[in-house]
mmCIF file of C-alpha atoms in Angstrom:
data_model
loop_
_atom_site.group_PDB
_atom_site.id
_atom_site.type_symbol
_atom_site.label_atom_id
_atom_site.label_comp_id
_atom_site.label_asym_id
_atom_site.label_seq_id
_atom_site.Cartn_x
_atom_site.Cartn_y
_atom_site.Cartn_z
ATOM 1 C CA GLY A 1 0.000 0.000 0.000
ATOM 2 C CA GLN A 2 0.888 3.649 0.213
ATOM 3 C CA ASN A 3 1.629 5.736 3.297
ATOM 4 C CA ILE A 4 2.464 9.432 3.334
ATOM 5 C CA ASP A 5 3.458 11.564 6.329
ATOM 6 C CA GLN A 6 3.638 15.340 6.661
ATOM 7 C CA PRO A 7 3.685 17.641 9.681
ATOM 8 C CA THR A 8 0.210 18.862 10.555
ATOM 9 C CA GLU A 9 0.997 22.518 11.139
ATOM 10 C CA MET A 10 3.853 24.962 10.668
ATOM 11 C CA THR A 11 4.305 28.653 11.381
ATOM 12 C CA ALA A 12 6.771 31.004 9.716
ATOM 13 C CA THR A 13 7.451 34.701 9.420
ATOM 14 C CA GLU A 14 6.828 36.869 6.386
ATOM 15 C CA GLY A 15 9.990 37.140 4.281
ATOM 16 C CA ALA A 16 11.529 33.986 5.730
ATOM 17 C CA ILE A 17 12.157 30.540 4.244
ATOM 18 C CA VAL A 18 10.196 27.447 5.254
ATOM 19 C CA GLN A 19 10.711 23.777 4.421
ATOM 20 C CA ILE A 20 7.775 21.365 4.489
ATOM 21 C CA ASN A 21 8.784 17.713 4.625
ATOM 22 C CA CYS A 22 7.031 14.653 3.254
ATOM 23 C CA THR A 23 8.018 11.023 3.750
ATOM 24 C CA TYR A 24 6.370 8.211 1.881
ATOM 25 C CA GLN A 25 6.170 4.482 1.354
ATOM 26 C CA THR A 26 4.693 3.097 -1.836
ATOM 27 C CA SER A 27 4.548 -0.054 -3.923
ATOM 28 C CA GLY A 28 6.097 1.228 -7.132
ATOM 29 C CA PHE A 29 6.944 4.924 -7.445
ATOM 30 C CA ASN A 30 5.863 7.040 -10.388
ATOM 31 C CA GLY A 31 6.260 10.564 -9.077
ATOM 32 C CA LEU A 32 5.532 12.900 -6.190
ATOM 33 C CA PHE A 33 3.294 15.965 -6.407
ATOM 34 C CA TRP A 34 2.949 19.063 -4.265
ATOM 35 C CA TYR A 35 -0.213 21.162 -4.163
ATOM 36 C CA GLN A 36 -1.330 24.337 -2.464
ATOM 37 C CA GLN A 37 -4.856 24.613 -1.125
ATOM 38 C CA HIS A 38 -6.423 27.750 0.308
ATOM 39 C CA ALA A 39 -9.411 27.352 2.594
ATOM 40 C CA GLY A 40 -12.616 26.716 0.656
ATOM 41 C CA GLU A 41 -10.819 26.266 -2.650
ATOM 42 C CA ALA A 42 -9.618 23.372 -4.791
ATOM 43 C CA PRO A 43 -5.962 22.267 -4.628
ATOM 44 C CA THR A 44 -3.672 23.838 -7.201
ATOM 45 C CA PHE A 45 -0.682 22.038 -8.677
ATOM 46 C CA LEU A 46 2.763 23.305 -7.575
ATOM 47 C CA SER A 47 5.334 20.727 -8.613
ATOM 48 C CA TYR A 48 6.058 17.213 -9.758
ATOM 49 C CA ASN A 49 9.254 15.226 -9.076
ATOM 50 C CA VAL A 50 10.030 11.808 -10.491
ATOM 51 C CA LEU A 51 13.841 11.939 -10.473
ATOM 52 C CA ASP A 52 16.120 12.692 -7.531
ATOM 53 C CA GLY A 53 17.131 16.274 -7.051
ATOM 54 C CA LEU A 54 15.822 19.783 -6.757
ATOM 55 C CA GLU A 55 13.264 21.405 -9.050
ATOM 56 C CA GLU A 56 13.036 25.173 -8.761
ATOM 57 C CA LYS A 57 10.065 27.213 -9.857
ATOM 58 C CA GLY A 58 10.211 30.832 -8.761
ATOM 59 C CA ARG A 59 9.893 31.138 -4.987
ATOM 60 C CA PHE A 60 8.977 27.448 -4.685
ATOM 61 C CA SER A 61 11.361 24.509 -4.961
ATOM 62 C CA SER A 62 10.755 20.802 -4.500
ATOM 63 C CA PHE A 63 13.310 18.133 -3.675
ATOM 64 C CA LEU A 64 13.104 14.366 -3.998
ATOM 65 C CA SER A 65 15.200 11.472 -2.708
ATOM 66 C CA ARG A 66 13.713 8.207 -3.917
ATOM 67 C CA SER A 67 16.126 6.040 -1.935
ATOM 68 C CA LYS A 68 15.047 7.733 1.310
ATOM 69 C CA GLY A 69 11.360 8.035 0.418
ATOM 70 C CA TYR A 70 11.622 11.734 1.173
ATOM 71 C CA SER A 71 10.634 15.021 -0.373
ATOM 72 C CA TYR A 72 10.426 18.611 0.735
ATOM 73 C CA LEU A 73 8.820 21.787 -0.519
ATOM 74 C CA LEU A 74 10.862 24.938 0.045
ATOM 75 C CA LEU A 75 9.111 28.283 0.070
ATOM 76 C CA LYS A 76 11.318 31.374 -0.071
ATOM 77 C CA GLU A 77 10.539 35.038 0.631
ATOM 78 C CA LEU A 78 7.324 34.085 2.332
ATOM 79 C CA GLN A 79 4.285 36.256 1.730
ATOM 80 C CA MET A 80 1.064 36.448 3.716
ATOM 81 C CA LYS A 81 -0.792 34.896 0.775
ATOM 82 C CA ASP A 82 1.316 31.735 1.203
ATOM 83 C CA SER A 83 -0.770 30.889 4.274
ATOM 84 C CA ALA A 84 -2.496 27.730 3.069
ATOM 85 C CA SER A 85 -2.413 23.949 3.274
ATOM 86 C CA TYR A 86 0.331 22.160 1.350
ATOM 87 C CA LEU A 87 -0.448 18.663 0.169
ATOM 88 C CA CYS A 88 2.011 15.947 -0.783
ATOM 89 C CA ALA A 89 0.795 13.108 -3.040
ATOM 90 C CA VAL A 90 2.460 10.013 -4.460
ATOM 91 C CA LEU A 91 1.584 8.208 -7.682
ATOM 92 C CA SER A 92 2.003 4.439 -7.614
ATOM 93 C CA SER A 93 3.325 2.812 -10.764
ATOM 94 C CA ASN A 94 1.851 -0.506 -9.664
ATOM 95 C CA THR A 95 -1.741 0.598 -9.107
ATOM 96 C CA GLY A 96 -2.074 4.012 -10.775
ATOM 97 C CA LYS A 97 -3.413 5.433 -7.506
ATOM 98 C CA LEU A 98 -2.564 9.016 -6.560
ATOM 99 C CA ILE A 99 -2.681 9.113 -2.752
ATOM 100 C CA PHE A 100 -2.448 12.229 -0.603
ATOM 101 C CA GLY A 101 -0.934 12.906 2.766
ATOM 102 C CA GLN A 102 -2.978 14.734 5.402
ATOM 103 C CA GLY A 103 -1.545 18.081 4.387
ATOM 104 C CA THR A 104 0.484 20.712 6.251
ATOM 105 C CA THR A 105 -1.244 23.921 7.294
ATOM 106 C CA LEU A 106 1.208 26.800 7.024
ATOM 107 C CA GLN A 107 0.543 30.053 8.817
ATOM 108 C CA VAL A 108 2.628 33.043 7.781
ATOM 109 C CA LYS A 109 2.854 35.776 10.401
ATOM 110 C CA PRO A 110 3.884 39.393 9.884
ATOM 111 C CA ASP B 1 -13.488 26.709 -22.347
ATOM 112 C CA ALA B 2 -10.698 24.259 -21.633
ATOM 113 C CA GLY B 3 -10.513 22.883 -18.139
ATOM 114 C CA ILE B 4 -12.177 20.580 -15.681
ATOM 115 C CA THR B 5 -15.670 21.289 -14.455
ATOM 116 C CA GLN B 6 -17.909 19.768 -11.838
ATOM 117 C CA SER B 7 -21.644 19.959 -11.409
ATOM 118 C CA PRO B 8 -23.517 20.706 -9.331
ATOM 119 C CA ARG B 9 -21.317 22.934 -7.181
ATOM 120 C CA TYR B 10 -23.654 22.562 -4.208
ATOM 121 C CA LYS B 11 -26.176 19.839 -3.465
ATOM 122 C CA ILE B 12 -28.468 19.084 -0.547
ATOM 123 C CA THR B 13 -30.170 15.713 -0.509
ATOM 124 C CA GLU B 14 -31.833 13.321 1.881
ATOM 125 C CA THR B 15 -30.696 10.009 3.268
ATOM 126 C CA GLY B 16 -31.471 7.140 0.902
ATOM 127 C CA ARG B 17 -31.643 9.183 -2.282
ATOM 128 C CA GLN B 18 -29.451 8.550 -5.292
ATOM 129 C CA VAL B 19 -27.143 11.405 -6.249
ATOM 130 C CA THR B 20 -24.843 11.772 -9.249
ATOM 131 C CA LEU B 21 -21.936 14.200 -9.319
ATOM 132 C CA MET B 22 -20.651 15.098 -12.752
ATOM 133 C CA CYS B 23 -17.071 15.730 -13.860
ATOM 134 C CA HIS B 24 -16.005 16.854 -17.313
ATOM 135 C CA GLN B 25 -12.505 17.611 -18.645
ATOM 136 C CA THR B 26 -11.514 19.026 -22.018
ATOM 137 C CA TRP B 27 -7.831 18.028 -22.169
ATOM 138 C CA SER B 28 -8.379 14.354 -23.065
ATOM 139 C CA HIS B 29 -6.311 13.380 -20.035
ATOM 140 C CA SER B 30 -6.144 9.617 -19.588
ATOM 141 C CA TYR B 31 -6.442 9.527 -15.800
ATOM 142 C CA MET B 32 -9.330 10.828 -13.757
ATOM 143 C CA PHE B 33 -9.855 10.661 -10.007
ATOM 144 C CA TRP B 34 -12.573 11.283 -7.444
ATOM 145 C CA TYR B 35 -11.622 12.428 -3.935
ATOM 146 C CA ARG B 36 -13.567 13.435 -0.881
ATOM 147 C CA GLN B 37 -12.219 15.918 1.617
ATOM 148 C CA ASP B 38 -13.311 16.018 5.231
ATOM 149 C CA LEU B 39 -11.849 17.846 8.195
ATOM 150 C CA GLY B 40 -9.228 15.672 9.828
ATOM 151 C CA HIS B 41 -8.911 13.280 6.891
ATOM 152 C CA GLY B 42 -7.388 15.249 4.064
ATOM 153 C CA LEU B 43 -8.093 14.101 0.509
ATOM 154 C CA ARG B 44 -9.150 10.463 0.252
ATOM 155 C CA LEU B 45 -9.328 8.629 -3.049
ATOM 156 C CA ILE B 46 -12.744 7.129 -3.824
ATOM 157 C CA TYR B 47 -12.316 5.797 -7.369
ATOM 158 C CA TYR B 48 -9.993 6.400 -10.260
ATOM 159 C CA SER B 49 -9.822 5.620 -13.956
ATOM 160 C CA ALA B 50 -6.794 5.068 -16.172
ATOM 161 C CA ALA B 51 -8.766 5.350 -19.432
ATOM 162 C CA ALA B 52 -12.265 5.035 -20.839
ATOM 163 C CA ASP B 53 -13.972 1.848 -19.599
ATOM 164 C CA ILE B 54 -11.220 1.236 -17.015
ATOM 165 C CA THR B 55 -12.024 2.074 -13.399
ATOM 166 C CA ASP B 56 -10.672 0.923 -10.059
ATOM 167 C CA LYS B 57 -11.357 1.362 -6.372
ATOM 168 C CA GLY B 58 -9.462 3.807 -4.237
ATOM 169 C CA GLU B 59 -9.190 4.060 -0.449
ATOM 170 C CA VAL B 60 -12.881 4.621 0.375
ATOM 171 C CA PRO B 61 -15.088 3.190 -2.433
ATOM 172 C CA ASP B 62 -17.993 1.793 -0.395
ATOM 173 C CA GLY B 63 -21.347 3.374 -1.260
ATOM 174 C CA TYR B 64 -20.097 4.883 -4.523
ATOM 175 C CA VAL B 65 -20.261 3.838 -8.162
ATOM 176 C CA VAL B 66 -18.415 5.301 -11.155
ATOM 177 C CA SER B 67 -18.433 4.881 -14.898
ATOM 178 C CA ARG B 68 -16.274 6.177 -17.718
ATOM 179 C CA SER B 69 -17.849 5.529 -21.101
ATOM 180 C CA LYS B 70 -16.124 8.603 -22.592
ATOM 181 C CA THR B 71 -12.629 9.911 -21.873
ATOM 182 C CA GLU B 72 -13.901 13.354 -20.923
ATOM 183 C CA ASN B 73 -16.580 12.353 -18.416
ATOM 184 C CA PHE B 74 -16.297 10.604 -15.062
ATOM 185 C CA PRO B 75 -19.550 10.693 -13.080
ATOM 186 C CA LEU B 76 -19.710 9.600 -9.445
ATOM 187 C CA THR B 77 -22.964 8.150 -8.122
ATOM 188 C CA LEU B 78 -23.997 7.726 -4.512
ATOM 189 C CA GLU B 79 -26.502 4.895 -4.822
ATOM 190 C CA SER B 80 -28.216 5.493 -1.471
ATOM 191 C CA ALA B 81 -26.826 8.582 0.228
ATOM 192 C CA THR B 82 -25.927 8.459 3.920
ATOM 193 C CA ARG B 83 -25.083 11.300 6.329
ATOM 194 C CA SER B 84 -21.480 10.096 6.460
ATOM 195 C CA GLN B 85 -21.186 10.982 2.773
ATOM 196 C CA THR B 86 -21.622 14.671 3.549
ATOM 197 C CA SER B 87 -18.353 16.079 2.245
ATOM 198 C CA VAL B 88 -16.629 18.148 -0.417
ATOM 199 C CA TYR B 89 -15.972 16.074 -3.519
ATOM 200 C CA PHE B 90 -13.146 16.884 -5.925
ATOM 201 C CA CYS B 91 -12.605 15.470 -9.367
ATOM 202 C CA ALA B 92 -9.106 15.585 -10.882
ATOM 203 C CA SER B 93 -7.457 14.668 -14.156
ATOM 204 C CA LEU B 94 -3.897 13.724 -15.019
ATOM 205 C CA ALA B 95 -2.201 13.523 -18.414
ATOM 206 C CA GLY B 96 -1.239 9.961 -19.273
ATOM 207 C CA GLY B 97 2.031 10.419 -21.145
ATOM 208 C CA SER B 98 3.557 13.133 -18.965
ATOM 209 C CA TYR B 99 2.415 13.061 -15.361
ATOM 210 C CA ASN B 100 3.504 16.577 -14.582
ATOM 211 C CA GLU B 101 0.124 18.109 -15.293
ATOM 212 C CA GLN B 102 -2.615 17.409 -12.825
ATOM 213 C CA PHE B 103 -5.644 19.563 -12.277
ATOM 214 C CA PHE B 104 -8.568 19.624 -9.899
ATOM 215 C CA GLY B 105 -12.125 20.666 -10.542
ATOM 216 C CA PRO B 106 -13.679 23.353 -8.319
ATOM 217 C CA GLY B 107 -15.382 20.808 -6.065
ATOM 218 C CA THR B 108 -18.951 19.861 -5.155
ATOM 219 C CA ARG B 109 -20.160 20.498 -1.628
ATOM 220 C CA LEU B 110 -22.665 17.749 -0.795
ATOM 221 C CA THR B 111 -24.877 17.749 2.281
ATOM 222 C CA VAL B 112 -26.933 14.662 3.150
ATOM 223 C CA LEU B 113 -29.727 15.348 5.647
#
C-alpha cells in the first residue's frame, strides 16, 4: 500500500524561508506531487518530481530522494498569501493510484 | 473553455436518495480521479480511472459507483446517500504520457440530511 506523512501545522514569518517535509512508502513509485490549497478552494498544482534532485520554480522549490522516500517543498521570501495547506501526493506505478498525505497547514505571520 | 468542471457545485439531498456528481474535462487526459475531503482526513481517493472503460477502487469506495464511457466524463454516483457521505468532492485529471500536469475541478459540496 501507500503511506504518506507530513507535519500537521507549521508557522513562519513573512519574508523567511520554510521547508515542508514529506516522507512516503509506496509499492512502485511514479512521481511525487505538491499542491497548495487555500481554505474553501480546490488544490492547485505546484510541482512534480520523479527523479532525484531539486526542481526550482520561482519562490517554490521541491526536492526528492527516492532512496530515502523523502521530499520537501521549500518556500522562499514568504508572503502572507502563502498561508495555506500544502499537500504531498504520491503516484504508484503498480496501481495508478494518486494518494495524498494529510496536508500541512502553514501560517505566515507578519 | 478548456478545463475541468464539476456539477452541481452545491447539493443538498436526503438520506437514501441517489445522487450523481458530474465531472467533465476538455484536455483528453487519460487519468481521472474522485476524492472526498473532510476535516481531519485530508483528501481520500474514492475511485480512479486510467482510461475510458477502465475504473478501479481507491481508499474509500464503499457506497459509490463510477463509470467512464467517454474519456472526458467521469460521473460519481452515490446509490443510497448516507449522512457520512456529507463532504466536499473533488474530481481531478492527469495527463497519461507526462504526469507533470494534474488539475482539480472546483469541487462539489454535498450535504446529506
